[in-house]
């Protein structure tokens, strides 16, 4: 076999293993904001550190116009260099179409599956109730971001705009560090 090729495979394998063993994800902030109060408002969203290993984020959005049949979400991943810069993903998708066909986009599926056990939107449209994210623990994301889909180390921001037509009605931002 080609020595160079073997070396390359080893290099990637070891890098991969090193990331798997050493990486650790932490939430650093969770922010949310509603721009159109007639559409709905956040009751709360926060990050809580119970102790060194148990940290979670929770949030609750109260829609004022029910049911919700049409909602798009733009999510973009940002990574910090000198200031946050767009990084890899910038996807706008239709929430109801996705909930109907969850294999339509692997990236959104990954994000959805990462929190669906802790939210109440694991059903198809219409959404006719408050949207709740309840104690999404760091450990789940730690596992999924370092073992299922390894990411390079750094400070990240997942910024999600909720869109009605082209209007931004709400924003949720999750900050985290992979070290
Ligand atoms: C952290 O808090 C959780 C929930 O109260 C508890 O189950 C766990 O044992 C605690 N871990 C440590 C290291 O204290
Ligand atoms: C994502 O794409 C949209 C549409 O192309 C653009 O308006 C927006 O600025 C982009 N966001 C980021 C963070 O690059
Ligand atoms: C969600 O819960 C199911 C059933 O308990 C479990 O099999 C699955 O791995 C969980 N998903 C995540 C991302 O933790
Ligand atoms: C979410 O819904 C899917 C499809 O109906 C199901 O397979 C999965 O177990 C559900 N997960 C939870 C946490 O309820
Ligand atoms: C978007 O916002 C504008 C200005 O506030 C408003 O006139 C328009 O009806 C909104 N569009 C939708 C689809 O909500």
XYZ file of N, CA and C and ligand atoms in Angstrom:
607
model
N 0.837 -1.209 0.000
C 0.000 0.000 0.000
C 0.865 1.250 0.000
N 0.337 2.256 -0.520
C 1.007 3.555 -0.575
C 1.236 4.105 0.848
N 2.524 4.292 1.176
C 2.891 4.731 2.532
C 2.252 6.074 2.887
N 2.286 6.948 1.896
C 1.736 8.288 2.113
C 0.256 8.192 2.489
N -0.427 7.309 1.799
C -1.865 7.140 2.023
C -2.107 6.618 3.438
N -1.313 5.615 3.839
C -1.454 5.042 5.178
C -1.213 6.122 6.226
N -0.190 6.918 5.989
C 0.132 7.983 6.930
C -1.026 8.968 7.067
N -1.582 9.271 5.920
C -2.696 10.222 5.904
C -3.890 9.681 6.684
N -4.191 8.416 6.460
C -5.316 7.798 7.157
C -5.059 7.819 8.656
N -3.839 7.484 9.029
C -3.488 7.486 10.452
C -3.610 8.876 11.040
N -3.119 9.814 10.295
C -3.171 11.192 10.766
C -4.604 11.605 11.065
N -5.497 11.316 10.133
C -6.892 11.704 10.321
C -7.547 10.915 11.442
N -7.172 9.648 11.518
C -7.745 8.798 12.552
C -7.346 9.315 13.929
N -6.062 9.665 14.082
C -5.585 10.134 15.385
C -6.169 11.500 15.725
N -6.266 12.329 14.716
C -6.871 13.644 14.956
C -8.305 13.453 15.421
N -8.988 12.571 14.735
C -10.384 12.283 15.044
C -10.499 11.758 16.469
N -9.629 10.797 16.817
C -9.679 10.220 18.160
C -9.349 11.265 19.219
N -8.360 12.102 18.919
C -7.967 13.135 19.880
C -9.143 14.054 20.156
N -9.852 14.420 19.089
C -11.011 15.282 19.265
C -12.062 14.551 20.096
N -12.255 13.278 19.763
C -13.272 12.506 20.470
C -12.993 12.425 21.956
N -11.743 12.237 22.321
C -11.426 12.031 23.718
C -11.393 13.343 24.490
N -10.862 14.380 23.861
C -10.573 15.568 24.640
C -11.626 16.668 24.597
N -12.410 16.688 23.550
C -13.311 17.820 23.408
C -14.409 17.823 24.455
N -14.839 19.043 24.749
C -15.861 19.188 25.759
C -16.680 20.421 25.423
N -17.994 20.244 25.377
C -18.850 21.366 25.002
C -19.480 21.997 26.235
N -19.545 23.325 26.222
C -20.196 24.073 27.308
C -21.132 25.114 26.709
N -22.295 25.274 27.298
C -23.115 26.420 26.931
C -22.489 27.632 27.597
N -22.506 28.771 26.923
C -22.050 29.980 27.606
C -23.147 31.038 27.705
N -24.174 30.922 26.847
C -25.285 31.871 26.961
C -26.473 31.398 26.120
N -27.637 31.844 26.492
C -28.855 31.536 25.736
C -29.725 32.785 25.778
N -29.939 33.356 24.613
C -30.641 34.636 24.530
C -31.829 34.495 23.599
N -32.940 35.122 23.930
C -34.033 35.119 22.969
C -34.777 36.436 23.018
N -35.403 36.758 21.909
C -36.033 38.057 21.767
C -37.144 37.960 20.733
N -38.266 38.612 21.034
C -39.364 38.639 20.078
C -39.463 40.043 19.499
N -39.559 40.160 18.162
C -39.632 41.481 17.532
C -41.062 41.894 17.246
N -41.913 40.896 17.097
C -43.313 41.171 16.751
C -44.193 40.593 17.855
N -44.555 41.476 18.786
C -45.281 40.996 19.972
C -46.684 40.504 19.637
N -47.188 40.868 18.439
C -48.505 40.340 18.075
C -48.389 38.874 17.654
N -47.216 38.475 17.213
C -47.000 37.068 16.860
C -46.795 36.221 18.120
N -46.039 36.752 19.063
C -45.817 36.016 20.302
C -44.650 36.574 21.079
N -44.480 36.064 22.284
C -43.413 36.553 23.148
C -42.754 35.416 23.907
N -41.489 35.600 24.209
C -40.798 34.638 25.068
C -41.149 34.934 26.516
N -41.518 33.904 27.241
C -41.771 34.087 28.665
C -40.435 34.053 29.411
N -39.567 33.147 28.970
C -38.223 33.097 29.552
C -37.305 32.330 28.628
N -36.028 32.552 28.797
C -35.034 31.627 28.279
C -33.768 31.889 29.080
N -33.173 30.835 29.518
C -32.010 31.003 30.402
C -31.117 29.768 30.385
N -29.946 29.981 30.882
C -28.954 28.927 31.050
C -28.761 28.744 32.541
N -28.775 27.517 33.008
C -28.598 27.293 34.442
C -27.480 26.284 34.685
N -26.594 26.632 35.595
C -25.543 25.698 36.003
C -25.903 25.156 37.373
N -26.305 23.908 37.434
C -26.650 23.302 38.718
C -25.363 22.942 39.453
N -24.468 22.331 38.751
C -23.132 22.047 39.285
C -22.182 21.883 38.097
N -20.999 21.401 38.350
C -19.997 21.347 37.282
C -20.431 20.515 36.072
N -21.181 19.465 36.336
C -21.543 18.578 35.230
C -22.966 18.764 34.724
N -23.831 19.312 35.560
C -25.219 19.441 35.136
C -25.587 20.891 34.844
N -25.638 21.196 33.545
C -26.033 22.524 33.086
C -27.088 22.341 32.019
N -28.021 23.262 31.979
C -29.042 23.111 30.945
C -29.576 24.457 30.488
N -30.277 24.429 29.340
C -30.980 25.625 28.895
C -32.472 25.305 28.795
N -33.270 26.315 29.134
C -34.721 26.201 29.045
C -35.267 27.455 28.398
N -36.396 27.313 27.713
C -37.040 28.471 27.105
C -38.507 28.208 26.872
N -39.278 29.300 26.867
C -40.706 29.152 26.597
C -41.197 30.320 25.758
N -41.837 29.982 24.652
C -42.390 30.990 23.756
C -43.906 30.886 23.764
N -44.558 32.022 24.012
C -46.030 32.045 24.022
C -46.541 32.709 22.753
N -47.075 31.921 21.805
C -47.628 32.522 20.587
C -48.928 33.234 20.909
N -49.169 34.368 20.244
C -50.411 35.096 20.462
C -51.409 34.864 19.337
N -50.896 34.285 18.232
C -51.802 33.986 17.109
C -51.721 32.501 16.815
N -52.728 31.764 17.252
C -52.720 30.321 17.039
C -53.836 29.935 16.067
N -53.704 28.843 15.317
C -52.519 27.989 15.295
C -51.423 28.535 14.380
N -50.234 28.004 14.508
C -49.142 28.365 13.605
C -49.046 27.297 12.521
N -49.301 27.729 11.291
C -49.225 26.804 10.161
C -48.056 27.104 9.247
N -47.572 28.334 9.380
C -46.500 28.773 8.491
C -45.428 29.439 9.311
N -44.282 28.812 9.370
C -43.172 29.415 10.083
C -41.903 28.901 9.425
N -41.024 29.829 9.116
C -39.731 29.397 8.596
C -38.676 29.781 9.611
N -37.600 29.050 9.609
C -36.501 29.363 10.507
C -35.227 29.474 9.685
N -34.502 30.554 9.926
C -33.161 30.660 9.345
C -32.176 30.413 10.468
N -31.349 29.392 10.290
C -30.329 29.267 11.302
C -28.963 29.322 10.675
N -28.086 30.030 11.337
C -26.726 30.171 10.848
C -25.785 29.887 12.002
N -24.744 29.174 11.692
C -23.729 28.892 12.689
C -22.619 29.918 12.528
N -22.176 30.462 13.651
C -21.099 31.439 13.650
C -19.985 30.898 14.531
N -18.756 31.244 14.139
C -17.618 30.805 14.945
C -16.772 32.034 15.214
N -16.204 32.100 16.405
C -15.475 33.306 16.765
C -14.007 33.246 16.351
N -13.591 34.243 15.619
C -12.162 34.438 15.325
C -11.826 35.771 15.966
N -11.806 36.855 15.153
C -11.855 38.196 15.742
C -13.282 38.651 15.578
N -14.099 38.376 16.543
C -15.527 38.587 16.334
C -16.121 37.359 15.666
N -17.417 37.197 15.771
C -18.070 36.024 15.183
C -18.188 36.167 13.670
N -17.862 35.052 12.974
C -17.971 35.015 11.523
C -18.858 33.839 11.131
N -19.640 33.981 10.048
C -20.460 32.848 9.600
C -19.585 31.623 9.364
N -20.096 30.461 9.760
C -19.292 29.247 9.704
C -20.131 28.058 9.224
N -19.823 27.587 8.083
C -20.384 26.360 7.504
C -21.874 26.363 7.167
N -22.728 26.672 8.140
C -24.146 26.493 7.859
C -24.928 27.789 7.872
N -25.766 27.942 6.880
C -26.734 29.032 6.821
C -27.934 28.472 6.078
N -28.909 28.015 6.807
C -30.016 27.283 6.204
C -31.336 27.915 6.613
N -32.198 28.105 5.642
C -33.555 28.548 5.935
C -34.491 27.404 5.557
N -35.347 27.052 6.490
C -36.239 25.933 6.182
C -37.642 26.208 6.710
N -38.580 25.472 6.139
C -39.972 25.584 6.527
C -40.246 24.566 7.637
N -40.650 25.064 8.789
C -40.796 24.203 9.965
C -41.820 23.088 9.738
N -42.985 23.456 9.171
C -44.041 22.455 8.997
C -43.655 21.391 7.970
N -42.999 21.801 6.888
C -42.556 20.807 5.904
C -41.532 19.868 6.520
N -40.643 20.446 7.323
C -39.640 19.595 7.958
C -40.288 18.598 8.916
N -41.221 19.076 9.735
C -41.852 18.188 10.709
C -42.634 17.069 10.007
N -43.092 17.369 8.796
C -43.804 16.350 8.029
C -42.830 15.323 7.453
N -41.680 15.799 7.039
C -40.697 14.906 6.426
C -39.315 15.163 7.023
N -39.015 14.459 8.076
C -37.829 14.762 8.876
C -36.513 14.333 8.265
N -36.601 13.555 7.182
C -35.344 13.169 6.557
C -34.994 14.094 5.413
N -35.750 15.186 5.298
C -35.540 16.071 4.161
C -34.210 16.817 4.236
N -33.703 17.051 5.436
C -32.418 17.747 5.552
C -31.624 17.206 6.753
N -30.486 16.586 6.473
C -29.726 15.933 7.551
C -29.228 16.905 8.625
N -28.905 18.140 8.236
C -28.393 19.097 9.224
C -29.504 19.512 10.186
N -30.676 19.800 9.620
C -31.804 20.178 10.470
C -32.245 18.998 11.318
N -32.185 17.826 10.730
C -32.538 16.624 11.491
C -31.591 16.460 12.688
N -30.314 16.709 12.443
C -29.337 16.602 13.535
C -29.681 17.584 14.658
N -30.016 18.807 14.288
C -30.361 19.817 15.293
C -31.673 19.458 15.981
N -32.640 19.037 15.184
C -33.931 18.661 15.762
C -33.764 17.491 16.738
N -33.054 16.467 16.295
C -32.877 15.290 17.155
C -32.095 15.618 18.419
N -31.272 16.681 18.348
C -30.470 17.043 19.517
C -31.317 17.605 20.649
N -32.496 18.121 20.320
C -33.296 18.700 21.405
C -34.718 18.152 21.495
N -35.109 17.283 20.565
C -36.524 16.886 20.496
C -36.990 16.164 21.759
N -36.092 15.485 22.451
C -36.503 14.823 23.699
C -36.817 15.834 24.798
N -36.429 17.083 24.589
C -36.614 18.101 25.627
C -37.530 19.225 25.182
N -38.227 19.018 24.064
C -39.136 20.065 23.619
C -40.502 19.461 23.320
N -41.496 20.336 23.152
C -42.849 19.845 22.914
C -43.297 20.055 21.472
N -42.346 20.155 20.549
C -42.755 20.301 19.151
C -42.406 19.064 18.346
N -42.444 17.915 19.014
C -42.181 16.686 18.289
C -43.483 16.147 17.683
N -44.136 16.993 16.908
C -45.343 16.541 16.219
C -45.498 17.420 14.993
N -46.386 17.030 14.093
C -46.513 17.826 12.874
C -47.449 19.021 13.106
N -47.445 19.934 12.146
C -48.237 21.160 12.252
C -49.720 20.841 12.196
N -50.628 21.677 12.661
C -50.321 23.002 13.222
C -49.763 22.937 14.648
N -48.992 23.997 14.975
C -48.555 24.165 16.352
C -49.646 24.998 17.025
N -50.246 24.434 18.044
C -51.365 25.167 18.660
C -51.192 25.336 20.165
N -49.955 25.510 20.565
C -49.674 25.635 21.997
C -48.350 26.369 22.194
N -48.010 26.637 23.448
C -46.718 27.246 23.755
C -45.592 26.342 23.266
N -44.476 26.957 22.895
C -43.314 26.177 22.482
C -42.346 26.141 23.663
N -42.062 24.953 24.129
C -41.268 24.829 25.352
C -40.025 23.976 25.117
N -38.909 24.513 25.566
C -37.677 23.742 25.612
C -37.370 23.566 27.094
N -37.373 22.340 27.549
C -37.316 22.094 28.984
C -36.013 21.392 29.381
N -35.117 22.154 29.988
C -33.895 21.578 30.559
C -33.101 20.703 29.592
N -32.752 21.284 28.468
C -31.878 20.588 27.526
C -30.475 20.530 28.132
N -30.023 19.339 28.518
C -28.753 19.261 29.236
C -27.545 19.339 28.318
N -26.512 19.886 28.861
C -25.264 20.044 28.148
C -24.708 18.696 27.678
N -24.936 17.674 28.465
C -24.353 16.364 28.162
C -24.798 15.827 26.812
N -26.057 16.081 26.464
C -26.579 15.611 25.178
C -25.780 16.251 24.047
N -25.604 17.580 24.126
C -24.892 18.276 23.069
C -23.422 17.927 23.108
N -22.913 17.763 24.311
C -21.524 17.370 24.445
C -21.286 16.073 23.682
N -22.171 15.130 23.870
C -22.060 13.848 23.193
C -22.208 14.007 21.685
N -23.240 14.765 21.286
C -23.530 14.846 19.861
C -22.516 15.691 19.091
N -21.928 16.681 19.743
C -20.982 17.549 19.039
C -19.551 17.029 19.093
N -19.269 16.112 19.983
C -17.898 15.619 20.041
C -17.790 14.170 19.560
N -18.873 13.398 19.652
C -18.788 11.988 19.269
C -19.583 11.666 18.013
N -20.798 12.201 17.932
C -21.623 11.880 16.761
C -21.132 12.656 15.544
N -20.911 13.944 15.739
C -20.464 14.798 14.634
C -19.373 15.729 15.165
N -18.124 15.269 15.142
C -17.053 16.072 15.763
C -16.871 17.422 15.092
N -16.738 18.444 15.904
C -16.539 19.803 15.427
C -15.180 20.298 15.899
N -14.585 21.221 15.152
C -13.334 21.808 15.647
C -13.589 22.654 16.896
N -12.555 22.792 17.714
C -12.695 23.580 18.938
C -12.968 25.046 18.626
N -13.547 25.729 19.589
C -13.779 27.153 19.398
C -15.044 27.623 20.077
N -15.302 28.924 19.914
C -16.531 29.526 20.440
C -17.541 29.588 19.306
N -18.730 29.115 19.575
C -19.768 29.071 18.543
C -21.010 29.835 18.964
N -21.715 30.252 17.938
C -23.018 30.872 18.143
C -23.977 30.263 17.132
N -25.073 29.710 17.622
C -26.129 29.244 16.732
C -27.234 30.288 16.805
N -27.408 31.000 15.708
C -28.369 32.109 15.697
C -29.567 31.717 14.835
N -30.740 31.759 15.442
C -31.948 31.326 14.732
C -32.978 32.440 14.669
N -33.304 32.843 13.453
C -34.381 33.798 13.249
C -35.642 33.035 12.877
N -36.755 33.408 13.486
C -38.051 32.856 13.092
C -38.663 33.837 12.122
N -39.085 33.312 10.983
C -39.561 34.184 9.912
C -41.017 33.921 9.562
N -41.782 35.015 9.459
C -43.125 34.932 8.898
C -43.036 35.707 7.595
N -43.223 35.029 6.483
C -42.911 35.646 5.206
C -41.428 35.991 5.240
N -41.124 37.272 4.985
C -39.709 37.652 5.063
C -39.394 38.344 6.376
N -40.407 38.519 7.206
C -40.204 39.290 8.439
C -39.580 38.447 9.550
N -38.616 39.023 10.208
C -38.045 38.373 11.387
C -38.961 38.641 12.562
N -39.532 37.584 13.130
C -40.451 37.817 14.251
C -39.792 37.513 15.584
N -38.799 36.650 15.565
C -38.150 36.311 16.824
C -36.740 35.815 16.559
N -35.953 35.835 17.629
C -34.552 35.437 17.519
C -34.182 34.607 18.745
N -33.480 33.520 18.509
C -32.930 32.740 19.621
C -31.455 32.500 19.325
N -30.627 32.716 20.325
C -29.188 32.548 20.149
C -28.629 31.635 21.232
N -27.941 30.618 20.788
C -27.277 29.730 21.739
C -25.772 29.873 21.551
N -25.099 30.256 22.622
C -23.650 30.392 22.594
C -23.035 29.194 23.289
N -21.938 28.712 22.739
C -21.279 27.588 23.367
C -19.801 27.560 23.018
N -19.058 26.817 23.805
C -17.625 26.683 23.576
C -17.266 25.207 23.519
N -16.518 24.864 22.496
C -16.012 23.506 22.400
C -14.513 23.602 22.666
N -14.083 22.999 23.759
C -12.663 23.156 24.118
C -11.998 21.808 24.340
C -25.174 17.616 39.769
O -26.565 17.798 39.975
C -27.354 16.691 39.529
C -28.833 17.085 39.672
O -29.104 17.649 40.919
C -26.999 15.460 40.365
O -27.775 14.346 39.931
C -25.524 15.167 40.175
O -25.145 14.075 41.003
C -24.689 16.393 40.522
N -23.289 16.133 40.168
C -22.275 16.485 40.962
C -20.923 16.178 40.446
O -22.459 17.025 42.049
C -27.632 33.650 5.239
O -28.187 33.705 3.933
C -29.118 34.754 3.758
C -29.736 34.611 2.389
O -28.780 34.320 1.432
C -28.424 36.095 3.953
O -29.344 37.137 3.820
C -27.830 36.133 5.359
O -27.107 37.324 5.551
C -26.919 34.939 5.582
N -26.501 34.901 6.978
C -25.251 34.671 7.346
C -24.989 34.615 8.782
O -24.347 34.504 6.540
C -34.286 10.519 22.871
O -34.961 9.534 23.617
C -34.960 8.261 22.995
C -35.833 7.336 23.823
O -35.509 7.421 25.183
C -33.512 7.770 22.880
O -33.471 6.513 22.233
C -32.720 8.772 22.056
O -31.358 8.401 21.981
C -32.827 10.148 22.656
N -32.186 11.103 21.760
C -31.163 11.852 22.147
C -30.577 12.754 21.116
O -30.721 11.837 23.278
C -40.567 12.151 18.077
O -41.350 11.721 16.990
C -40.738 10.685 16.225
C -41.625 10.422 15.039
O -42.979 10.440 15.393
C -40.551 9.463 17.112
O -39.898 8.455 16.379
C -39.705 9.854 18.312
O -39.577 8.781 19.195
C -40.314 11.026 19.052
N -39.413 11.455 20.113
C -39.852 11.859 21.285
C -38.825 12.309 22.249
O -41.033 11.858 21.597
C -44.051 42.125 7.437
O -43.904 43.353 8.118
C -44.512 44.434 7.411
C -44.148 45.723 8.146
O -44.288 45.578 9.522
C -46.016 44.202 7.327
O -46.636 45.250 6.629
C -46.267 42.879 6.612
O -47.662 42.580 6.626
C -45.517 41.760 7.282
N -45.606 40.540 6.487
C -46.027 39.388 6.996
C -46.065 38.218 6.043
O -46.328 39.238 8.172
